[in-house]
mmCIF file of N, CA, C and O in Angstrom:
data_model
loop_
_atom_site.group_PDB
_atom_site.id
_atom_site.type_symbol
_atom_site.label_atom_id
_atom_site.label_comp_id
_atom_site.label_asym_id
_atom_site.label_seq_id
_atom_site.Cartn_x
_atom_site.Cartn_y
_atom_site.Cartn_z
ATOM 1 N N MET A 272 0.847 -1.177 0.000
ATOM 2 C CA MET A 272 0.000 0.000 0.000
ATOM 3 C C MET A 272 0.894 1.243 0.000
ATOM 4 O O MET A 272 1.830 1.329 0.789
ATOM 5 N N PRO A 273 0.609 2.237 -0.856
ATOM 6 C CA PRO A 273 1.453 3.428 -0.911
ATOM 7 C C PRO A 273 1.337 4.280 0.349
ATOM 8 O O PRO A 273 0.297 4.322 0.997
ATOM 9 N N ASP A 274 2.429 4.938 0.655
ATOM 10 C CA ASP A 274 2.487 5.824 1.813
ATOM 11 C C ASP A 274 1.902 7.174 1.417
ATOM 12 O O ASP A 274 2.384 7.815 0.495
ATOM 13 N N ASN A 275 0.851 7.626 2.089
ATOM 14 C CA ASN A 275 0.171 8.858 1.714
ATOM 15 C C ASN A 275 0.562 10.050 2.571
ATOM 16 O O ASN A 275 -0.164 11.041 2.624
ATOM 17 N N ARG A 276 1.700 9.949 3.257
ATOM 18 C CA ARG A 276 2.139 11.094 4.068
ATOM 19 C C ARG A 276 2.478 12.284 3.179
ATOM 20 O O ARG A 276 2.691 12.143 1.985
ATOM 21 N N ASP A 277 2.543 13.436 3.779
ATOM 22 C CA ASP A 277 2.874 14.664 3.058
ATOM 23 C C ASP A 277 4.228 14.524 2.372
ATOM 24 O O ASP A 277 5.225 14.238 2.996
ATOM 25 N N ARG A 278 4.272 14.750 1.071
ATOM 26 C CA ARG A 278 5.507 14.599 0.313
ATOM 27 C C ARG A 278 6.001 15.933 -0.236
ATOM 28 O O ARG A 278 6.785 15.969 -1.176
ATOM 29 N N ALA A 279 5.569 17.032 0.333
ATOM 30 C CA ALA A 279 5.919 18.358 -0.183
ATOM 31 C C ALA A 279 7.408 18.638 -0.146
ATOM 32 O O ALA A 279 7.911 19.433 -0.931
ATOM 33 N N ASN A 280 8.155 18.001 0.748
ATOM 34 C CA ASN A 280 9.585 18.270 0.864
ATOM 35 C C ASN A 280 10.449 17.418 -0.054
ATOM 36 O O ASN A 280 11.657 17.579 -0.095
ATOM 37 N N GLU A 281 9.865 16.508 -0.800
ATOM 38 C CA GLU A 281 10.637 15.662 -1.693
ATOM 39 C C GLU A 281 11.012 16.435 -2.953
ATOM 40 O O GLU A 281 10.179 17.138 -3.525
ATOM 41 N N PRO A 282 12.240 16.304 -3.419
ATOM 42 C CA PRO A 282 12.719 17.059 -4.565
ATOM 43 C C PRO A 282 11.922 16.850 -5.844
ATOM 44 O O PRO A 282 11.749 17.772 -6.616
ATOM 45 N N GLU A 283 11.414 15.637 -6.093
ATOM 46 C CA GLU A 283 10.708 15.408 -7.349
ATOM 47 C C GLU A 283 9.356 16.113 -7.418
ATOM 48 O O GLU A 283 8.753 16.169 -8.477
ATOM 49 N N ASP A 284 8.882 16.667 -6.338
ATOM 50 C CA ASP A 284 7.610 17.375 -6.335
ATOM 51 C C ASP A 284 7.772 18.876 -6.610
ATOM 52 O O ASP A 284 6.811 19.612 -6.553
ATOM 53 N N LYS A 285 8.974 19.314 -6.903
ATOM 54 C CA LYS A 285 9.211 20.745 -7.065
ATOM 55 C C LYS A 285 8.746 21.247 -8.424
ATOM 56 O O LYS A 285 8.746 20.536 -9.414
ATOM 57 N N ASP A 286 8.425 22.482 -8.458
ATOM 58 C CA ASP A 286 8.026 23.183 -9.656
ATOM 59 C C ASP A 286 9.271 23.425 -10.520
ATOM 60 O O ASP A 286 10.280 23.936 -10.040
ATOM 61 N N LEU A 287 9.220 23.057 -11.793
ATOM 62 C CA LEU A 287 10.380 23.224 -12.679
ATOM 63 C C LEU A 287 10.781 24.690 -12.830
ATOM 64 O O LEU A 287 11.968 24.997 -12.923
ATOM 65 N N ALA A 288 9.814 25.577 -12.858
ATOM 66 C CA ALA A 288 10.139 26.998 -13.002
ATOM 67 C C ALA A 288 10.930 27.500 -11.796
ATOM 68 O O ALA A 288 11.879 28.263 -11.937
ATOM 69 N N THR A 289 10.567 27.035 -10.611
ATOM 70 C CA THR A 289 11.284 27.424 -9.396
ATOM 71 C C THR A 289 12.695 26.844 -9.399
ATOM 72 O O THR A 289 13.664 27.540 -9.091
ATOM 73 N N GLU A 290 12.812 25.567 -9.761
ATOM 74 C CA GLU A 290 14.134 24.945 -9.858
ATOM 75 C C GLU A 290 14.991 25.692 -10.875
ATOM 76 O O GLU A 290 16.176 25.920 -10.660
ATOM 77 N N GLY A 291 14.387 26.044 -11.988
ATOM 78 C CA GLY A 291 15.106 26.763 -13.037
ATOM 79 C C GLY A 291 15.609 28.112 -12.553
ATOM 80 O O GLY A 291 16.738 28.511 -12.853
ATOM 81 N N ALA A 292 14.793 28.807 -11.794
ATOM 82 C CA ALA A 292 15.204 30.109 -11.263
ATOM 83 C C ALA A 292 16.380 29.952 -10.304
ATOM 84 O O ALA A 292 17.327 30.752 -10.328
ATOM 85 N N LYS A 293 16.344 28.896 -9.498
ATOM 86 C CA LYS A 293 17.450 28.640 -8.564
ATOM 87 C C LYS A 293 18.730 28.315 -9.331
ATOM 88 O O LYS A 293 19.807 28.795 -8.984
ATOM 89 N N ASP A 294 18.614 27.492 -10.382
ATOM 90 C CA ASP A 294 19.777 27.158 -11.203
ATOM 91 C C ASP A 294 20.366 28.408 -11.849
ATOM 92 O O ASP A 294 21.580 28.598 -11.888
ATOM 93 N N ARG A 295 19.490 29.252 -12.373
ATOM 94 C CA ARG A 295 19.965 30.480 -13.023
ATOM 95 C C ARG A 295 20.665 31.397 -12.037
ATOM 96 O O ARG A 295 21.694 31.995 -12.348
ATOM 97 N N LEU A 296 20.120 31.490 -10.834
ATOM 98 C CA LEU A 296 20.726 32.344 -9.812
ATOM 99 C C LEU A 296 22.088 31.807 -9.394
ATOM 100 O O LEU A 296 23.056 32.562 -9.276
ATOM 101 N N LYS A 297 22.163 30.496 -9.183
ATOM 102 C CA LYS A 297 23.441 29.873 -8.808
ATOM 103 C C LYS A 297 24.477 30.094 -9.920
ATOM 104 O O LYS A 297 25.628 30.431 -9.654
ATOM 105 N N GLY A 298 24.059 29.917 -11.155
ATOM 106 C CA GLY A 298 24.964 30.110 -12.287
ATOM 107 C C GLY A 298 25.430 31.550 -12.410
ATOM 108 O O GLY A 298 26.597 31.820 -12.702
ATOM 109 N N ALA A 299 24.523 32.489 -12.191
ATOM 110 C CA ALA A 299 24.886 33.902 -12.259
ATOM 111 C C ALA A 299 25.913 34.249 -11.190
ATOM 112 O O ALA A 299 26.842 35.031 -11.426
ATOM 113 N N GLY A 300 25.779 33.649 -10.013
ATOM 114 C CA GLY A 300 26.746 33.873 -8.939
ATOM 115 C C GLY A 300 28.124 33.368 -9.318
ATOM 116 O O GLY A 300 29.131 34.042 -9.113
ATOM 117 N N LYS A 301 28.177 32.162 -9.907
ATOM 118 C CA LYS A 301 29.455 31.600 -10.327
ATOM 119 C C LYS A 301 30.075 32.447 -11.444
ATOM 120 O O LYS A 301 31.277 32.664 -11.477
ATOM 121 N N GLU A 302 29.245 32.897 -12.355
ATOM 122 C CA GLU A 302 29.740 33.727 -13.444
ATOM 123 C C GLU A 302 30.321 35.038 -12.903
ATOM 124 O O GLU A 302 31.393 35.479 -13.319
ATOM 125 N N LEU A 303 29.631 35.635 -11.956
ATOM 126 C CA LEU A 303 30.117 36.868 -11.347
ATOM 127 C C LEU A 303 31.442 36.643 -10.621
ATOM 128 O O LEU A 303 32.368 37.448 -10.737
ATOM 129 N N GLU A 304 31.541 35.528 -9.878
ATOM 130 C CA GLU A 304 32.796 35.184 -9.212
ATOM 131 C C GLU A 304 33.934 35.094 -10.225
ATOM 132 O O GLU A 304 35.045 35.574 -9.974
ATOM 133 N N GLY A 305 33.642 34.472 -11.352
ATOM 134 C CA GLY A 305 34.654 34.330 -12.398
ATOM 135 C C GLY A 305 35.084 35.665 -12.962
ATOM 136 O O GLY A 305 36.274 35.901 -13.201
ATOM 137 N N ARG A 306 34.129 36.555 -13.164
ATOM 138 C CA ARG A 306 34.470 37.890 -13.684
ATOM 139 C C ARG A 306 35.359 38.647 -12.713
ATOM 140 O O ARG A 306 36.319 39.304 -13.107
ATOM 141 N N VAL A 307 35.012 38.561 -11.432
ATOM 142 C CA VAL A 307 35.809 39.242 -10.412
ATOM 143 C C VAL A 307 37.218 38.657 -10.387
ATOM 144 O O VAL A 307 38.208 39.392 -10.388
ATOM 145 N N ARG A 308 37.312 37.333 -10.395
ATOM 146 C CA ARG A 308 38.618 36.665 -10.362
ATOM 147 C C ARG A 308 39.460 37.050 -11.575
ATOM 148 O O ARG A 308 40.653 37.317 -11.465
ATOM 149 N N SER A 309 38.829 37.092 -12.735
ATOM 150 C CA SER A 309 39.522 37.463 -13.966
ATOM 151 C C SER A 309 39.993 38.916 -13.920
ATOM 152 O O SER A 309 41.122 39.226 -14.297
ATOM 153 N N THR A 310 39.151 39.791 -13.409
ATOM 154 C CA THR A 310 39.489 41.214 -13.315
ATOM 155 C C THR A 310 40.630 41.443 -12.332
ATOM 156 O O THR A 310 41.559 42.206 -12.612
ATOM 157 N N VAL A 311 40.566 40.782 -11.185
ATOM 158 C CA VAL A 311 41.634 40.901 -10.193
ATOM 159 C C VAL A 311 42.937 40.346 -10.764
ATOM 160 O O VAL A 311 44.004 40.939 -10.596
ATOM 161 N N GLY A 312 42.842 39.227 -11.469
ATOM 162 C CA GLY A 312 44.021 38.653 -12.102
ATOM 163 C C GLY A 312 44.636 39.599 -13.112
ATOM 164 O O GLY A 312 45.862 39.750 -13.191
ATOM 165 N N ALA A 313 43.788 40.278 -13.880
ATOM 166 C CA ALA A 313 44.285 41.240 -14.861
ATOM 167 C C ALA A 313 44.950 42.424 -14.177
ATOM 168 O O ALA A 313 46.004 42.895 -14.610
ATOM 169 N N ALA A 314 44.346 42.889 -13.096
ATOM 170 C CA ALA A 314 44.908 44.026 -12.369
ATOM 171 C C ALA A 314 46.268 43.703 -11.765
ATOM 172 O O ALA A 314 47.152 44.556 -11.692
ATOM 173 N N LYS A 315 46.444 42.446 -11.354
ATOM 174 C CA LYS A 315 47.705 42.023 -10.749
ATOM 175 C C LYS A 315 48.697 41.504 -11.787
ATOM 176 O O LYS A 315 49.828 41.192 -11.444
ATOM 177 N N GLY A 316 48.246 41.364 -13.020
ATOM 178 C CA GLY A 316 49.109 40.820 -14.045
ATOM 179 C C GLY A 316 49.271 39.304 -13.934
ATOM 180 O O GLY A 316 50.242 38.735 -14.422
ATOM 181 N N ASP A 317 48.325 38.643 -13.305
ATOM 182 C CA ASP A 317 48.367 37.199 -13.081
ATOM 183 C C ASP A 317 47.492 36.506 -14.128
ATOM 184 O O ASP A 317 46.281 36.369 -13.955
ATOM 185 N N THR A 318 48.119 36.057 -15.219
ATOM 186 C CA THR A 318 47.345 35.433 -16.296
ATOM 187 C C THR A 318 46.694 34.125 -15.859
ATOM 188 O O THR A 318 45.639 33.763 -16.364
ATOM 189 N N SER A 319 47.304 33.428 -14.917
ATOM 190 C CA SER A 319 46.730 32.182 -14.414
ATOM 191 C C SER A 319 45.357 32.454 -13.791
ATOM 192 O O SER A 319 44.393 31.718 -14.036
ATOM 193 N N GLN A 320 45.277 33.488 -12.984
ATOM 194 C CA GLN A 320 43.997 33.840 -12.351
ATOM 195 C C GLN A 320 42.989 34.325 -13.388
ATOM 196 O O GLN A 320 41.791 34.067 -13.265
ATOM 197 N N GLN A 321 43.476 35.020 -14.423
ATOM 198 C CA GLN A 321 42.571 35.469 -15.481
ATOM 199 C C GLN A 321 41.935 34.267 -16.181
ATOM 200 O O GLN A 321 40.731 34.241 -16.416
ATOM 201 N N VAL A 322 42.765 33.277 -16.509
ATOM 202 C CA VAL A 322 42.273 32.096 -17.200
ATOM 203 C C VAL A 322 41.305 31.320 -16.305
ATOM 204 O O VAL A 322 40.240 30.879 -16.753
ATOM 205 N N LYS A 323 41.650 31.172 -15.034
ATOM 206 C CA LYS A 323 40.766 30.478 -14.098
ATOM 207 C C LYS A 323 39.437 31.221 -13.960
ATOM 208 O O LYS A 323 38.367 30.608 -13.856
ATOM 209 N N GLY A 324 39.500 32.544 -13.959
ATOM 210 C CA GLY A 324 38.285 33.344 -13.873
ATOM 211 C C GLY A 324 37.401 33.167 -15.095
ATOM 212 O O GLY A 324 36.176 33.029 -14.978
ATOM 213 N N LYS A 325 38.012 33.140 -16.267
ATOM 214 C CA LYS A 325 37.239 32.939 -17.503
ATOM 215 C C LYS A 325 36.586 31.560 -17.506
ATOM 216 O O LYS A 325 35.441 31.411 -17.914
ATOM 217 N N ALA A 326 37.329 30.548 -17.029
ATOM 218 C CA ALA A 326 36.775 29.191 -16.951
ATOM 219 C C ALA A 326 35.591 29.154 -15.991
ATOM 220 O O ALA A 326 34.581 28.492 -16.255
ATOM 221 N N GLN A 327 35.704 29.870 -14.898
ATOM 222 C CA GLN A 327 34.621 29.903 -13.911
ATOM 223 C C GLN A 327 33.394 30.603 -14.500
ATOM 224 O O GLN A 327 32.257 30.220 -14.219
ATOM 225 N N GLU A 328 33.628 31.629 -15.316
ATOM 226 C CA GLU A 328 32.511 32.305 -15.983
ATOM 227 C C GLU A 328 31.748 31.317 -16.858
ATOM 228 O O GLU A 328 30.516 31.282 -16.848
ATOM 229 N N VAL A 329 32.484 30.513 -17.621
ATOM 230 C CA VAL A 329 31.850 29.523 -18.490
ATOM 231 C C VAL A 329 31.082 28.501 -17.662
ATOM 232 O O VAL A 329 29.949 28.143 -18.000
ATOM 233 N N LYS A 330 31.673 28.059 -16.550
ATOM 234 C CA LYS A 330 30.982 27.109 -15.665
ATOM 235 C C LYS A 330 29.688 27.701 -15.125
ATOM 236 O O LYS A 330 28.724 26.981 -14.858
ATOM 237 N N GLY A 331 29.655 29.004 -14.939
ATOM 238 C CA GLY A 331 28.449 29.657 -14.446
ATOM 239 C C GLY A 331 27.356 29.745 -15.497
ATOM 240 O O GLY A 331 26.170 29.786 -15.178
ATOM 241 N N LYS A 332 27.750 29.757 -16.770
ATOM 242 C CA LYS A 332 26.758 29.856 -17.841
ATOM 243 C C LYS A 332 26.001 28.547 -18.042
ATOM 244 O O LYS A 332 24.862 28.553 -18.489
ATOM 245 N N ILE A 333 26.623 27.434 -17.682
ATOM 246 C CA ILE A 333 25.982 26.127 -17.876
ATOM 247 C C ILE A 333 24.712 25.996 -17.031
ATOM 248 O O ILE A 333 23.641 25.698 -17.570
ATOM 249 N N PRO A 334 24.780 26.229 -15.701
ATOM 250 C CA PRO A 334 23.531 26.107 -14.934
ATOM 251 C C PRO A 334 22.489 27.156 -15.322
ATOM 252 O O PRO A 334 21.283 26.913 -15.188
ATOM 253 N N GLN A 335 22.942 28.276 -15.847
ATOM 254 C CA GLN A 335 21.975 29.278 -16.303
ATOM 255 C C GLN A 335 21.185 28.736 -17.491
ATOM 256 O O GLN A 335 19.967 28.901 -17.571
ATOM 257 N N GLY A 336 21.880 28.071 -18.410
ATOM 258 C CA GLY A 336 21.197 27.467 -19.559
ATOM 259 C C GLY A 336 20.256 26.362 -19.145
ATOM 260 O O GLY A 336 19.143 26.248 -19.668
ATOM 261 N N VAL A 337 20.693 25.549 -18.195
ATOM 262 C CA VAL A 337 19.842 24.472 -17.686
ATOM 263 C C VAL A 337 18.600 25.080 -17.024
ATOM 264 O O VAL A 337 17.481 24.610 -17.225
ATOM 265 N N GLY A 338 18.801 26.139 -16.266
ATOM 266 C CA GLY A 338 17.680 26.800 -15.598
ATOM 267 C C GLY A 338 16.687 27.379 -16.579
ATOM 268 O O GLY A 338 15.469 27.254 -16.402
ATOM 269 N N LYS A 339 17.190 27.997 -17.642
ATOM 270 C CA LYS A 339 16.297 28.547 -18.669
ATOM 271 C C LYS A 339 15.485 27.433 -19.310
ATOM 272 O O LYS A 339 14.287 27.585 -19.550
ATOM 273 N N ALA A 340 16.140 26.302 -19.592
ATOM 274 C CA ALA A 340 15.440 25.177 -20.208
ATOM 275 C C ALA A 340 14.347 24.648 -19.276
ATOM 276 O O ALA A 340 13.227 24.360 -19.726
ATOM 277 N N LYS A 341 14.651 24.513 -17.990
ATOM 278 C CA LYS A 341 13.642 24.042 -17.032
ATOM 279 C C LYS A 341 12.453 24.988 -17.007
ATOM 280 O O LYS A 341 11.299 24.546 -16.974
ATOM 281 N N GLN A 342 12.732 26.282 -17.023
ATOM 282 C CA GLN A 342 11.638 27.248 -16.967
ATOM 283 C C GLN A 342 10.776 27.179 -18.226
ATOM 284 O O GLN A 342 9.560 27.303 -18.155
ATOM 285 N N ARG A 343 11.400 26.957 -19.376
ATOM 286 C CA ARG A 343 10.628 26.850 -20.619
ATOM 287 C C ARG A 343 9.792 25.578 -20.650
ATOM 288 O O ARG A 343 8.717 25.548 -21.251
ATOM 289 N N LEU A 344 10.295 24.498 -20.010
ATOM 290 C CA LEU A 344 9.585 23.217 -20.032
ATOM 291 C C LEU A 344 8.414 23.145 -19.061
ATOM 292 O O LEU A 344 7.591 22.239 -19.164
ATOM 293 N N ASP A 345 8.332 24.063 -18.135
ATOM 294 C CA ASP A 345 7.266 24.010 -17.120
ATOM 295 C C ASP A 345 5.965 24.538 -17.709
ATOM 296 O O ASP A 345 5.856 25.718 -18.018
ATOM 297 N N PRO A 346 4.964 23.664 -17.861
ATOM 298 C CA PRO A 346 3.698 24.094 -18.444
ATOM 299 C C PRO A 346 2.881 24.994 -17.513
ATOM 300 O O PRO A 346 2.090 25.800 -17.973
ATOM 301 N N GLU A 347 3.099 24.865 -16.195
ATOM 302 C CA GLU A 347 2.347 25.652 -15.237
ATOM 303 C C GLU A 347 3.299 26.214 -14.177
ATOM 304 O O GLU A 347 3.435 25.662 -13.081
ATOM 305 N N PRO A 348 3.994 27.321 -14.482
ATOM 306 C CA PRO A 348 4.918 27.886 -13.497
ATOM 307 C C PRO A 348 4.209 28.223 -12.188
ATOM 308 O O PRO A 348 3.096 28.726 -12.188
ATOM 309 N N GLY A 349 4.861 27.882 -11.086
ATOM 310 C CA GLY A 349 4.311 28.177 -9.771
ATOM 311 C C GLY A 349 3.444 27.076 -9.210
ATOM 312 O O GLY A 349 2.993 27.159 -8.080
ATOM 313 N N VAL A 350 3.219 26.004 -9.988
ATOM 314 C CA VAL A 350 2.383 24.910 -9.530
ATOM 315 C C VAL A 350 3.249 23.666 -9.412
ATOM 316 O O VAL A 350 3.892 23.262 -10.366
ATOM 317 N N ASP A 351 3.268 23.072 -8.232
ATOM 318 C CA ASP A 351 4.042 21.838 -8.022
ATOM 319 C C ASP A 351 3.386 20.690 -8.766
ATOM 320 O O ASP A 351 2.163 20.655 -8.924
ATOM 321 N N GLU A 352 4.232 19.742 -9.187
ATOM 322 C CA GLU A 352 3.699 18.554 -9.862
ATOM 323 C C GLU A 352 3.013 17.665 -8.834
ATOM 324 O O GLU A 352 3.433 17.565 -7.700
ATOM 325 N N GLU A 353 1.972 17.006 -9.249
ATOM 326 C CA GLU A 353 1.259 16.073 -8.373
ATOM 327 C C GLU A 353 1.281 14.697 -8.999
ATOM 328 O O GLU A 353 1.393 14.552 -10.193
ATOM 329 N N ASP A 354 1.174 13.673 -8.154
ATOM 330 C CA ASP A 354 1.148 12.294 -8.668
ATOM 331 C C ASP A 354 -0.152 11.999 -9.339
ATOM 332 O O ASP A 354 -1.173 12.408 -9.079
#
């Protein structure tokens, strides 16, 4: 017999639009960190830090793209999926 307890805290019940917004925000933070690191590296003349900063910027763009895709796929933003 299935367990009918409240399942609101389970990850699979989350709204895709909300998950997408969180992914985009996390990605934007990483991208910003990369820009700062790259800028500081340039100011200090440290090409290693510049390259690492640029790589971090790219890493930040990936979750942003995933987040945008999740938001586009959600047929009813703001509504959690139900079984």
